[in-house]
Amino acid sequence: MNVYSGGKWGSYRHLPLDSCATVTTPHAWLNIMTPGNLSSFKWLEGNLDPERVQAKPDEKLVQIYYSALNFRNVLLATGNVAVNVSVEDHLIQNNVQGLEFSGRDHRGRRVMGIVYGLALASVLQADKAMLWDVPDHWTLEDAATVPMVYVTAYYVLVVVGGMKRGESVLIHSGTGGVGQAAINICLHTGCTVYTTVGTKEKREFIKKQYPQLTDHNIGNSRDTSFEQLILTETNGRGVDLVLNSLSEEKLQASVRCLAHRGRFLEIGKSDLANNSLLGMEVFLKGTSFYGVMLNKVVSKSPEYEKIVRNMLTEGISAGVVQPLHRTVFPDTEVEQAFRYMTTGKHIGKVLVQIRLEEDSKVVMPVPRLMQAYPWYFCNPSYSYIIAGGLGGFGLELADWLVLRGARKLVLSSHSGLKTGYQSFRLRTWRSCGATVVISLADITTKSGVRALLSEANRLGQVDAIFNLAMVLRDAVLENQTEADFVTSAGPKAVAAHHLDELSRQMCPYLRHFVMFSSAACGHGNAGQTNYGMNNSIMERICEARVRDGLPGLAVQWGAVGDVGLVAEMQEEQKDIVIGGTLPQRIVSCLEVLEGFMRQSCPVVSSMVVADKDARSDGCATVVDCVSRIMGMSKVA
Ligand SMILES: NC(=O)c1ccc[n+]([C@@H]2O[C@H](COP(=O)([O-])OP(=O)(O)OC[C@H]3O[C@@H](n4cnc5c(N)ncnc54)[C@H](OP(=O)(O)O)[C@@H]3O)[C@@H](O)[C@H]2O)c1
């Protein structure tokens, strides 16, 4: 296409954008970009500035030195458990890696603690209720092995299981973190311990670490032979408590190890998440089965927080709580750390070292600067406008903004709430504390756009405007009418014009002005003349804004998968090709959008190019083109 600009003729070209460079930041946090792909871990830029942040009264800012991996993190990272099974809070579903840490607080004192995500980081805001001082005779590396496993073991055995002196306990995976913590607690309480391990080395480790335990107390965790061992060693009685993390037939065998009135304490997630069946016969012995989700119990109950907090404090004073064996990886090798933990070969804990501990017990840490990928944050006090926000892509974009911190949204719509899914999304955001206004102001008129911007300004200064609104009036040119052009221009070209003009006056602090365009505009698409033209007008508006020193970004999307108009068409026609593009997954679109919003080109494209042989216009060859013009679908 020939383009006349700045006194010269030229053409539009697609040029690759530089891939996102890293930034230096005092707050980096680890996240997995694609659950199931351990190579996709990335350190991301956080928004805590250790020099400036004001910690809330019940929180303390902590510079992290060590963070520990937990099975929950591994199950989520490997995609074996879906995040929404493990984490109820919608807002932290993106930020779940890292549940415990050791480090220094704002006065330089050594602390260790538990959080519900974001501890695989350089710095965090720690909840004081789940923070402990590190004893002088421990290193910070020692301390990072302690909080989660001991709190879990105390809570499960003592609070839930009601364990008493003289009882017998089967502790699976005895060399694991929780396993060792549980063995320490049980032996100190005066209980008989049986445990299981998976290798000869681990068996030797147990016998060396706990001389009270012999081969009579140690079974195999890789098959169900431990059932026979328990029944033999207890003369057929079974044990009073089972602390279980094994799954499937090993879980069933463990249930059969229970004595009369025994208690089964399930801390594994797989069988619960997979809704596995359990025979009811076992309850004839008066037994009890407890599914223990520590995160759900403790984080929702200050009462239980206090109980386990005191138990750990007393356990440290009494010498019950001892640091565990650990393997340490540097922060540059988190993928290896996760892979190592998935092999099940580790003994005790797997730690990630964020920084080296100084010799002094109290020292003010200098913030550690790390390289991290930029991460888009919204300001909870500002407002975010999405025209067409109740559409397929609009709802996903709104959710993304909420997950990135937005709490004030104005979703503009022509027809208002219609579907149960839209209402469900709204309820979710509101339950997260977001104010979401549905605006029915007519964005195809100047007064409507003024009303929309005023509505947003009432909530907070407008930080970003996205225009996703669209009405399609597709037809070949000879069937198009003037009315079709007017209708299709309304929510795109006309709305973009008013949004541009009025936001210049009414939104002086605007950071983003984003128009959703289409590959149909860049490449053209049969039957979409008016759609292409209206998207093109939006693109030109964005170019003019950037020339004027204002924010402006038009994104030419190829077909979008999962949600939106094309996804709806896809239900009938699989592998749909539109304008030479295949559907791009919505998660990928949002990831790409983040990069686009951090660069300066006013017009950008993102698409999955279809196989050239499978073009939507069916014109792979001259014969195809001619036959298509003649209205013949197939030429033999
Ligand atoms: N989906 C794709 O494959 C794809 C590909 C390339 C580009 N895009 C672009 O991405 C954007 C979103 O696409 P989508 O698939 O999410 O479309 P969608 O589901 O159809 O959403 C667009 C929404 O715009 C709203 N709308 C129409 N007129 C409006 C008006 N006057 N005021 C306010 N809202 C209005 C409609 O919702 P109400 O009935 O609630 O008003 C409609 O649901 C569009 O701009 C499209 O051009 C999409």
XYZ file of C-alpha atoms and ligand atoms in Angstrom:
684
model
C 0.000 0.000 0.000
C 1.401 3.424 -0.917
C 1.420 5.959 1.888
C 2.091 9.680 1.647
C 3.492 11.062 4.858
C 5.720 14.045 5.702
C 6.002 14.984 2.030
C 7.208 11.535 0.990
C 5.717 8.378 -0.489
C 6.368 5.098 1.262
C 4.603 1.962 2.452
C 3.684 0.239 5.707
C 6.004 -2.602 6.623
C 5.976 -5.097 9.458
C 9.252 -4.892 11.377
C 10.055 -7.076 14.404
C 9.968 -5.297 17.745
C 12.944 -5.657 20.066
C 12.138 -8.367 22.565
C 11.517 -7.023 25.997
C 14.784 -6.101 27.755
C 15.300 -6.593 31.483
C 15.445 -3.741 33.971
C 17.431 -3.327 37.189
C 15.147 -3.302 40.208
C 15.324 -3.554 44.026
C 12.143 -5.669 43.957
C 12.167 -8.740 41.724
C 9.764 -11.663 42.147
C 9.623 -15.065 40.493
C 6.722 -16.308 38.435
C 6.112 -19.132 36.005
C 4.805 -17.741 32.724
C 3.411 -21.064 31.429
C 2.447 -23.573 34.148
C 3.776 -26.970 33.086
C 6.873 -25.503 31.443
C 9.610 -25.144 34.043
C 11.792 -23.291 31.524
C 9.325 -20.424 31.626
C 10.281 -19.120 35.090
C 11.090 -15.420 34.987
C 12.173 -12.849 37.543
C 9.725 -9.981 37.154
C 9.896 -6.373 38.199
C 7.950 -5.680 41.396
C 6.553 -2.403 42.699
C 7.940 -2.390 46.254
C 10.596 0.240 46.754
C 12.428 -0.768 49.950
C 13.705 2.789 50.445
C 10.248 4.393 50.296
C 7.587 1.847 51.126
C 5.462 2.447 54.214
C 4.693 -0.930 55.738
C 1.147 -1.313 57.127
C 0.861 -1.632 60.947
C 0.467 -5.424 60.788
C 3.261 -5.878 58.229
C 7.039 -5.605 58.087
C 9.225 -4.999 55.069
C 11.743 -7.846 54.817
C 14.788 -8.153 52.555
C 14.869 -11.817 51.625
C 18.059 -13.876 51.890
C 16.666 -17.392 51.368
C 13.358 -18.675 50.105
C 12.282 -22.325 50.290
C 10.431 -24.386 47.689
C 7.329 -26.299 48.738
C 5.487 -29.153 47.082
C 2.536 -26.873 46.530
C 4.757 -24.559 44.471
C 6.061 -27.516 42.489
C 2.578 -28.936 41.831
C 1.418 -25.544 40.586
C 4.556 -24.927 38.500
C 4.363 -28.332 36.849
C 0.661 -27.796 36.164
C -0.286 -30.918 38.185
C -2.681 -28.909 40.317
C -4.623 -26.007 38.848
C -4.024 -22.719 40.662
C -7.710 -22.244 41.441
C -7.783 -25.600 43.312
C -4.941 -24.535 45.567
C -5.529 -20.780 45.805
C -9.010 -19.413 46.389
C -8.089 -15.741 46.315
C -8.490 -14.598 42.712
C -6.046 -11.729 43.206
C -3.058 -13.850 44.164
C -3.573 -16.632 41.645
C -0.825 -15.091 39.513
C 1.614 -14.636 42.370
C 1.682 -17.892 44.258
C 5.328 -18.940 44.157
C 7.198 -18.763 47.459
C 5.531 -19.438 50.783
C 8.377 -19.041 53.277
C 11.585 -17.106 53.650
C 14.327 -15.866 55.922
C 15.800 -12.383 55.786
C 16.265 -9.080 57.596
C 13.572 -6.633 58.637
C 13.690 -2.821 58.375
C 15.898 -2.657 61.485
C 18.338 -5.251 60.142
C 17.167 -7.995 62.517
C 17.052 -11.595 61.311
C 13.559 -12.971 60.810
C 11.860 -15.947 59.156
C 8.266 -16.275 58.109
C 5.379 -17.613 56.096
C 3.373 -15.743 53.456
C 0.791 -16.888 50.941
C 2.853 -16.213 47.817
C 5.517 -13.805 46.562
C 8.291 -15.063 48.874
C 10.462 -16.098 45.935
C 11.507 -12.480 45.693
C 14.171 -10.017 46.764
C 11.900 -8.176 49.187
C 8.362 -8.562 50.567
C 5.807 -7.191 52.978
C 5.551 -9.869 55.658
C 2.564 -10.425 57.919
C 3.781 -9.916 61.519
C 1.510 -12.720 62.740
C 3.541 -15.263 60.756
C 7.022 -13.832 61.457
C 9.547 -15.205 63.960
C 12.948 -13.995 65.185
C 15.791 -16.267 64.123
C 17.653 -17.790 67.114
C 21.257 -16.540 67.387
C 22.749 -20.006 66.914
C 21.045 -20.497 63.514
C 22.152 -19.064 60.175
C 19.563 -17.520 57.841
C 20.054 -20.609 55.659
C 19.094 -22.785 58.679
C 16.087 -20.565 59.353
C 14.653 -20.854 55.836
C 14.248 -24.622 56.333
C 11.965 -24.213 59.340
C 8.698 -22.201 59.221
C 6.371 -23.956 56.790
C 7.252 -27.557 57.588
C 7.078 -27.155 61.367
C 3.908 -25.065 61.279
C 2.361 -27.710 59.014
C 3.491 -30.580 61.199
C 2.338 -28.924 64.457
C -0.986 -27.887 62.985
C -1.747 -31.236 61.392
C -0.563 -33.542 64.177
C -1.467 -31.551 67.276
C -4.318 -29.183 66.326
C -6.159 -31.365 63.802
C -5.000 -34.854 64.821
C -5.027 -34.259 68.599
C -1.847 -36.356 68.949
C -1.057 -37.521 72.494
C 1.946 -39.095 74.248
C 2.057 -42.873 73.796
C 0.244 -42.925 70.442
C 1.666 -44.426 67.265
C 2.068 -42.418 64.083
C 2.815 -43.372 60.475
C 4.624 -40.473 58.768
C 5.021 -40.889 55.029
C 8.060 -39.565 53.148
C 10.044 -39.206 56.361
C 13.072 -37.517 54.788
C 10.950 -34.719 53.266
C 10.671 -31.389 55.072
C 7.300 -32.031 56.722
C 8.345 -35.658 57.334
C 11.427 -34.701 59.342
C 9.613 -31.940 61.230
C 6.831 -34.410 62.088
C 9.307 -37.087 63.257
C 11.025 -34.523 65.542
C 7.705 -33.430 67.045
C 6.385 -37.003 67.496
C 9.569 -38.288 69.127
C 9.617 -35.305 71.513
C 5.970 -35.908 72.402
C 6.759 -39.537 73.222
C 5.015 -41.254 70.329
C 6.033 -44.367 68.412
C 7.057 -43.379 64.906
C 6.783 -45.396 61.720
C 7.892 -43.770 58.517
C 8.424 -44.506 54.822
C 11.210 -43.549 52.425
C 11.863 -44.123 48.721
C 15.555 -45.034 48.525
C 18.306 -46.868 50.415
C 20.170 -43.571 50.988
C 17.087 -42.031 52.567
C 16.651 -45.093 54.822
C 20.272 -44.678 55.995
C 19.669 -40.940 56.525
C 16.689 -41.657 58.809
C 18.579 -44.249 60.846
C 21.539 -41.869 61.282
C 19.401 -38.819 62.061
C 17.009 -40.621 64.432
C 18.842 -43.507 66.161
C 15.538 -44.492 67.848
C 14.237 -45.629 64.435
C 15.360 -48.982 63.035
C 14.393 -51.013 59.969
C 11.325 -52.115 61.985
C 10.066 -48.530 61.830
C 10.901 -47.754 58.199
C 8.827 -48.883 55.205
C 8.959 -48.255 51.484
C 7.089 -45.206 50.119
C 7.250 -46.407 46.487
C 4.870 -49.369 46.907
C 2.239 -50.560 49.388
C 4.518 -52.963 51.322
C 4.502 -50.524 54.279
C 0.953 -51.760 55.062
C 2.315 -55.217 55.895
C 5.147 -53.688 57.955
C 2.729 -51.609 60.047
C 0.333 -54.498 60.636
C 3.211 -56.823 61.587
C 4.905 -54.306 63.909
C 1.630 -53.357 65.635
C 0.356 -56.945 65.900
C -2.467 -56.195 63.483
C -3.715 -53.165 65.452
C -2.573 -50.410 63.096
C -1.530 -46.867 64.026
C -3.408 -44.051 65.761
C -2.452 -41.398 63.214
C -1.376 -41.383 59.581
C 0.248 -38.240 58.188
C -0.266 -38.871 54.512
C 1.214 -37.340 51.399
C 1.095 -40.450 49.175
C -1.523 -40.894 46.498
C -3.733 -43.464 44.770
C -3.249 -47.105 45.901
C -0.678 -45.986 48.494
C -3.275 -43.651 50.007
C -5.768 -46.534 50.113
C -3.147 -48.799 51.786
C -2.400 -46.025 54.294
C -6.065 -45.774 55.221
C -6.018 -49.528 55.947
C -3.123 -48.922 58.385
C -5.435 -47.038 60.766
C -6.193 -48.538 64.160
C -9.635 -48.427 65.816
C -10.566 -44.683 66.146
C -7.484 -43.754 64.126
C -7.148 -40.334 62.459
C -6.068 -39.946 58.837
C -4.414 -36.594 58.117
C -4.269 -35.930 54.380
C -1.811 -33.217 53.348
C -1.309 -34.411 49.759
C -3.305 -32.532 47.159
C -3.572 -34.906 44.183
C -6.308 -37.281 45.365
C -8.360 -34.417 46.770
C -7.995 -32.357 43.583
C -8.746 -35.418 41.421
C -11.830 -36.286 43.489
C -10.543 -39.863 44.026
C -12.893 -42.372 45.631
C -12.434 -43.763 49.135
C -14.208 -46.927 50.374
C -16.569 -46.185 53.290
C -15.809 -49.477 55.078
C -12.829 -47.944 56.838
C -15.158 -45.754 58.912
C -16.659 -48.869 60.536
C -13.596 -48.722 62.824
C -14.674 -45.269 64.036
C -11.869 -43.628 62.119
C -11.730 -40.003 60.941
C -10.396 -38.562 57.692
C -9.135 -34.957 57.634
C -8.266 -33.108 54.423
C -5.841 -30.454 55.608
C -5.345 -27.325 53.513
C -3.047 -25.304 55.709
C -3.292 -22.183 53.558
C -7.086 -22.183 53.727
C -7.225 -22.731 57.488
C -4.458 -20.529 58.790
C -4.869 -17.573 56.425
C -8.554 -17.308 57.229
C -8.270 -17.618 60.977
C -6.293 -15.295 63.263
C -7.126 -17.735 66.079
C -5.306 -20.635 64.393
C -2.505 -18.306 63.296
C -1.917 -17.478 66.949
C -2.000 -21.136 68.003
C 0.556 -22.331 65.442
C 2.679 -19.225 65.945
C 2.977 -20.009 69.673
C 3.602 -23.704 69.015
C 6.560 -22.899 66.761
C 7.940 -20.330 69.218
C 7.717 -22.848 72.090
C 9.129 -25.615 69.900
C 12.188 -23.469 69.135
C 12.745 -22.686 72.858
C 12.344 -26.357 73.813
C 14.801 -27.495 71.126
C 12.141 -29.578 69.347
C 12.414 -27.443 66.249
C 15.715 -28.098 64.546
C 16.814 -26.778 61.141
C 16.632 -29.423 58.425
C 18.993 -30.844 55.858
C 18.824 -28.696 52.705
C 20.103 -28.264 49.142
C 20.727 -24.668 48.097
C 20.468 -23.225 44.575
C 21.455 -19.670 43.567
C 18.718 -17.348 42.249
C 20.073 -17.864 38.720
C 19.157 -21.582 38.912
C 15.516 -21.644 39.985
C 14.553 -23.909 37.094
C 17.143 -26.476 38.233
C 15.864 -26.134 41.814
C 12.287 -26.920 40.731
C 13.437 -29.771 38.466
C 15.491 -31.231 41.329
C 12.469 -31.145 43.625
C 10.275 -32.893 41.029
C 12.693 -35.862 40.983
C 11.894 -36.537 44.649
C 15.596 -37.199 45.320
C 16.042 -34.348 47.772
C 16.265 -34.784 51.522
C 14.745 -32.032 53.697
C 14.329 -28.669 51.984
C 15.295 -27.116 48.666
C 16.290 -23.459 49.070
C 16.921 -20.584 46.693
C 19.577 -18.179 47.904
C 18.771 -14.561 47.075
C 21.774 -12.996 48.821
C 24.680 -13.834 51.142
C 24.279 -13.432 54.871
C 26.581 -10.906 56.570
C 28.581 -11.899 59.680
C 26.820 -9.453 62.037
C 23.605 -10.567 63.679
C 22.059 -7.126 63.150
C 22.925 -5.176 60.027
C 20.896 -2.873 57.807
C 20.791 -4.623 54.436
C 21.475 -2.548 51.334
C 18.644 -3.308 48.850
C 19.814 -5.926 46.374
C 19.396 -4.853 42.751
C 18.329 -7.667 40.423
C 17.728 -7.961 36.693
C 14.044 -8.590 35.995
C 11.510 -8.419 33.191
C 9.190 -5.409 33.289
C 5.716 -6.060 34.666
C 2.787 -3.731 34.099
C 1.156 -2.348 37.252
C -2.075 -0.422 37.585
C -2.579 2.187 40.264
C -5.510 1.229 42.535
C -6.449 4.904 42.980
C -6.695 5.640 39.261
C -9.496 4.682 36.887
C -9.362 2.490 33.768
C -11.844 2.754 30.905
C -12.633 -0.108 28.541
C -15.074 0.710 25.731
C -16.586 -2.624 24.683
C -15.519 -3.944 28.097
C -18.345 -6.497 28.298
C -17.259 -8.199 25.046
C -15.098 -11.317 24.840
C -11.668 -9.684 24.887
C -12.989 -6.816 27.058
C -13.807 -9.073 30.023
C -10.348 -10.684 29.856
C -8.652 -7.305 29.632
C -10.644 -6.041 32.627
C -9.640 -9.138 34.623
C -5.992 -8.627 33.644
C -6.135 -5.008 34.834
C -7.653 -6.092 38.165
C -4.927 -8.737 38.589
C -2.370 -5.995 37.899
C -3.766 -3.781 40.644
C -6.626 -1.774 39.079
C -9.543 -1.229 41.486
C -11.607 1.319 39.551
C -12.964 0.276 36.195
C -15.511 1.763 33.848
C -16.756 -0.721 31.259
C -18.641 0.977 28.468
C -21.303 -1.047 26.728
C -24.022 -0.428 24.182
C -26.473 -2.917 25.682
C -25.403 -3.589 29.305
C -25.140 -6.895 31.168
C -26.651 -9.778 29.233
C -24.955 -13.014 30.184
C -24.368 -14.960 33.371
C -20.663 -15.007 32.606
C -20.500 -11.194 32.561
C -22.274 -11.072 35.952
C -19.947 -13.747 37.346
C -16.892 -11.738 36.281
C -18.313 -8.606 37.853
C -19.030 -10.396 41.136
C -15.444 -11.733 41.208
C -13.895 -8.283 40.728
C -16.199 -6.681 43.254
C -15.326 -9.395 45.782
C -11.685 -8.370 45.271
C -12.552 -4.814 46.298
C -12.811 -3.371 42.792
C -15.392 -0.742 41.882
C -16.737 -1.604 38.447
C -19.137 0.772 36.737
C -21.038 -0.271 33.621
C -21.491 2.860 31.526
C -24.236 2.954 28.904
C -23.183 6.391 27.661
C -23.266 6.472 23.854
C -19.623 6.594 22.764
C -20.597 7.269 19.170
C -21.490 10.832 20.226
C -19.348 13.587 21.735
C -21.730 14.080 24.661
C -21.671 10.325 25.358
C -17.876 10.228 25.464
C -17.872 13.305 27.720
C -20.262 11.489 30.076
C -18.039 8.379 30.017
C -14.871 10.316 30.861
C -16.696 12.279 33.594
C -17.934 9.007 35.116
C -14.343 7.686 35.185
C -12.948 10.957 36.556
C -15.424 10.758 39.421
C -13.805 7.433 40.433
C -10.215 8.618 40.079
C -7.849 10.247 37.608
C -7.982 8.354 34.310
C -4.820 6.298 33.772
C -5.748 4.326 30.645
C -8.408 4.223 27.947
C -8.889 1.099 25.845
C -11.301 1.016 22.920
C -12.445 -2.507 22.041
C -15.975 -1.591 20.999
C -17.008 -2.916 17.634
C -20.048 -3.548 15.467
C -19.435 -5.634 12.364
C -21.252 -4.897 9.119
C -19.398 -7.286 6.792
C -20.452 -7.714 3.161
C -18.856 -7.501 -0.264
C -18.700 -3.907 -1.457
C -21.596 -4.142 -3.862
C -23.876 -5.181 -0.983
C -22.676 -2.460 1.419
C -24.906 0.530 2.210
C -24.089 3.933 3.615
C -25.901 2.946 6.790
C -23.548 -0.044 7.215
C -20.532 2.259 7.001
C -22.063 4.669 9.535
C -22.967 1.865 11.960
C -19.544 0.238 11.807
C -17.764 3.621 12.159
C -19.640 4.539 15.375
C -17.824 2.539 18.057
C -14.449 2.634 16.278
C -13.548 5.684 14.121
C -16.130 8.067 15.605
C -15.624 6.965 19.226
C -11.819 7.093 18.839
C -12.086 10.636 17.473
C -14.168 11.825 20.468
C -12.037 9.917 22.957
C -8.921 11.538 21.513
C -10.346 15.050 21.475
C -11.985 14.996 24.905
C -9.304 13.032 26.748
C -6.835 15.769 25.763
C -8.904 18.139 27.927
C -10.406 15.840 30.537
C -7.619 13.290 31.222
C -4.399 15.295 31.630
C -2.494 12.440 33.296
C -3.455 9.704 30.831
C -0.723 7.028 30.581
C -2.232 4.792 27.871
C -4.614 5.396 24.956
C -5.040 1.983 23.328
C -7.212 1.246 20.287
C -7.852 -2.367 19.292
C -7.388 -2.607 15.535
C -7.129 -5.690 13.355
C -4.905 -7.526 10.925
C -7.887 -7.034 8.600
C -6.813 -3.387 8.534
C -3.114 -4.049 7.927
C -3.632 -6.755 5.284
C -7.230 -6.280 4.199
C -9.856 -9.001 4.453
C -12.604 -9.860 1.999
C -15.945 -8.298 2.998
C -14.446 -6.046 5.691
C -13.961 -2.748 3.846
C -15.699 -0.609 6.441
C -14.135 -2.506 9.360
C -10.670 -2.063 7.832
C -11.262 1.626 7.179
C -12.480 2.332 10.713
C -9.541 0.534 12.256
C -7.241 2.486 9.966
C -8.751 5.784 11.184
C -8.098 4.723 14.789
C -4.486 3.929 13.859
C -4.013 7.331 12.232
C -5.452 9.001 15.359
C -2.884 7.129 17.489
C -0.063 8.200 15.163
C -1.176 11.835 15.412
C -1.335 11.619 19.205
C 2.195 10.246 19.415
C 3.383 13.044 17.114
C 1.754 15.458 19.598
C 3.645 13.872 22.482
C 0.576 12.063 23.865
C 0.116 8.356 24.572
C -1.269 6.474 21.572
C -1.192 2.799 20.624
C -3.158 0.843 18.041
C -2.818 -2.930 18.101
C -3.600 -4.894 14.960
C -4.709 -8.261 16.288
C -4.930 -11.328 14.101
C -7.699 -13.770 14.988
C -8.043 -14.069 18.790
C -8.682 -17.502 20.306
C -10.698 -18.628 23.383
C -12.918 -15.510 23.656
C -14.512 -12.887 21.455
C -16.156 -12.878 18.116
C -13.816 -15.258 16.280
C -13.830 -17.767 19.146
C -17.649 -17.800 18.955
C -17.462 -18.521 15.224
C -14.878 -21.214 15.938
C -17.431 -23.275 17.825
C -18.914 -24.157 14.457
C -15.769 -23.986 12.344
C -12.614 -25.446 13.921
C -9.168 -24.098 12.939
C -10.762 -21.030 11.415
C -8.387 -18.861 9.364
C -9.206 -15.154 9.248
C -7.257 -12.755 7.068
C -4.475 -15.340 6.861
C -4.203 -15.688 10.657
C -4.964 -18.499 13.085
C -6.434 -17.745 16.529
C -3.876 -16.497 19.067
C -4.597 -17.684 22.615
C -5.931 -14.909 24.833
C -3.181 -15.497 27.464
C -0.629 -14.918 24.743
C -2.480 -11.776 23.538
C -2.362 -10.293 27.036
C 1.324 -11.138 27.430
C 2.043 -9.434 24.099
C -0.133 -6.434 25.007
C 2.039 -5.858 28.082
C 5.134 -5.577 25.859
C 3.309 -3.273 23.414
C 2.321 -0.911 26.207
C 5.978 -0.499 27.134
C 7.257 0.551 23.718
C 6.834 3.706 21.665
C 5.619 2.635 18.159
C 2.028 3.872 17.686
C 0.911 0.937 15.491
C 1.871 -2.651 16.255
C 0.637 -6.107 15.193
C 0.328 -9.477 16.838
C -0.881 -12.528 14.948
C -0.324 -16.219 14.363
C 0.244 -16.434 10.618
C -1.664 -19.334 9.063
C -0.126 -21.839 6.697
C 0.025 -20.012 3.349
C -1.722 -23.005 1.706
C -4.659 -22.573 4.027
C -5.555 -18.964 3.297
C -9.046 -17.967 4.274
C -9.767 -16.558 0.860
C -9.011 -19.981 -0.629
C -6.702 -18.372 -3.201
C -3.588 -20.505 -2.825
C -3.302 -20.793 -6.624
C -4.482 -18.819 -9.667
C -6.998 -21.600 -10.427
C -8.409 -21.242 -6.893
C -8.760 -17.475 -7.358
C -10.486 -17.731 -10.719
C -12.813 -20.481 -9.526
C -13.648 -18.419 -6.431
C -14.506 -15.361 -8.555
C -16.732 -17.628 -10.660
C -18.418 -18.844 -7.484
C -17.139 -22.446 -7.804
C -16.015 -23.961 -4.531
C -13.886 -26.793 -5.981
C -12.329 -27.317 -9.366
C -11.606 -30.978 -10.148
N -11.828 -11.393 18.320
C -10.916 -11.314 17.397
O -10.495 -12.326 16.816
C -10.350 -9.986 17.005
C -9.405 -9.938 15.969
C -8.876 -8.713 15.608
C -9.270 -7.568 16.271
N -10.191 -7.648 17.271
C -10.629 -6.396 17.907
O -10.708 -6.573 19.307
C -11.836 -5.881 19.820
C -12.659 -6.807 20.719
O -13.067 -7.936 19.974
P -13.998 -9.075 20.594
O -13.754 -10.300 19.854
O -13.873 -9.071 22.067
O -15.433 -8.533 20.179
P -16.822 -8.663 20.908
O -16.873 -9.823 21.806
O -17.856 -8.558 19.842
O -16.810 -7.346 21.781
C -17.014 -6.057 21.243
C -18.045 -5.405 22.067
O -18.210 -4.044 21.678
C -19.406 -3.625 22.288
N -19.972 -2.471 21.614
C -20.515 -2.357 20.391
N -20.958 -1.102 20.197
C -20.682 -0.416 21.303
C -20.915 0.918 21.720
N -21.507 1.796 20.941
N -20.533 1.280 22.943
C -19.927 0.414 23.756
N -19.689 -0.867 23.426
C -20.062 -1.269 22.219
C -20.357 -4.822 22.229
O -20.874 -5.096 23.510
P -22.273 -4.514 24.065
O -23.372 -5.246 23.378
O -22.155 -4.761 25.492
O -22.283 -3.062 23.727
C -19.430 -5.993 21.911
O -19.609 -7.065 22.796
C -12.613 -5.330 18.637
O -12.385 -3.963 18.548
C -12.022 -6.037 17.427
O -11.969 -5.198 16.302
C -10.730 -8.839 17.646
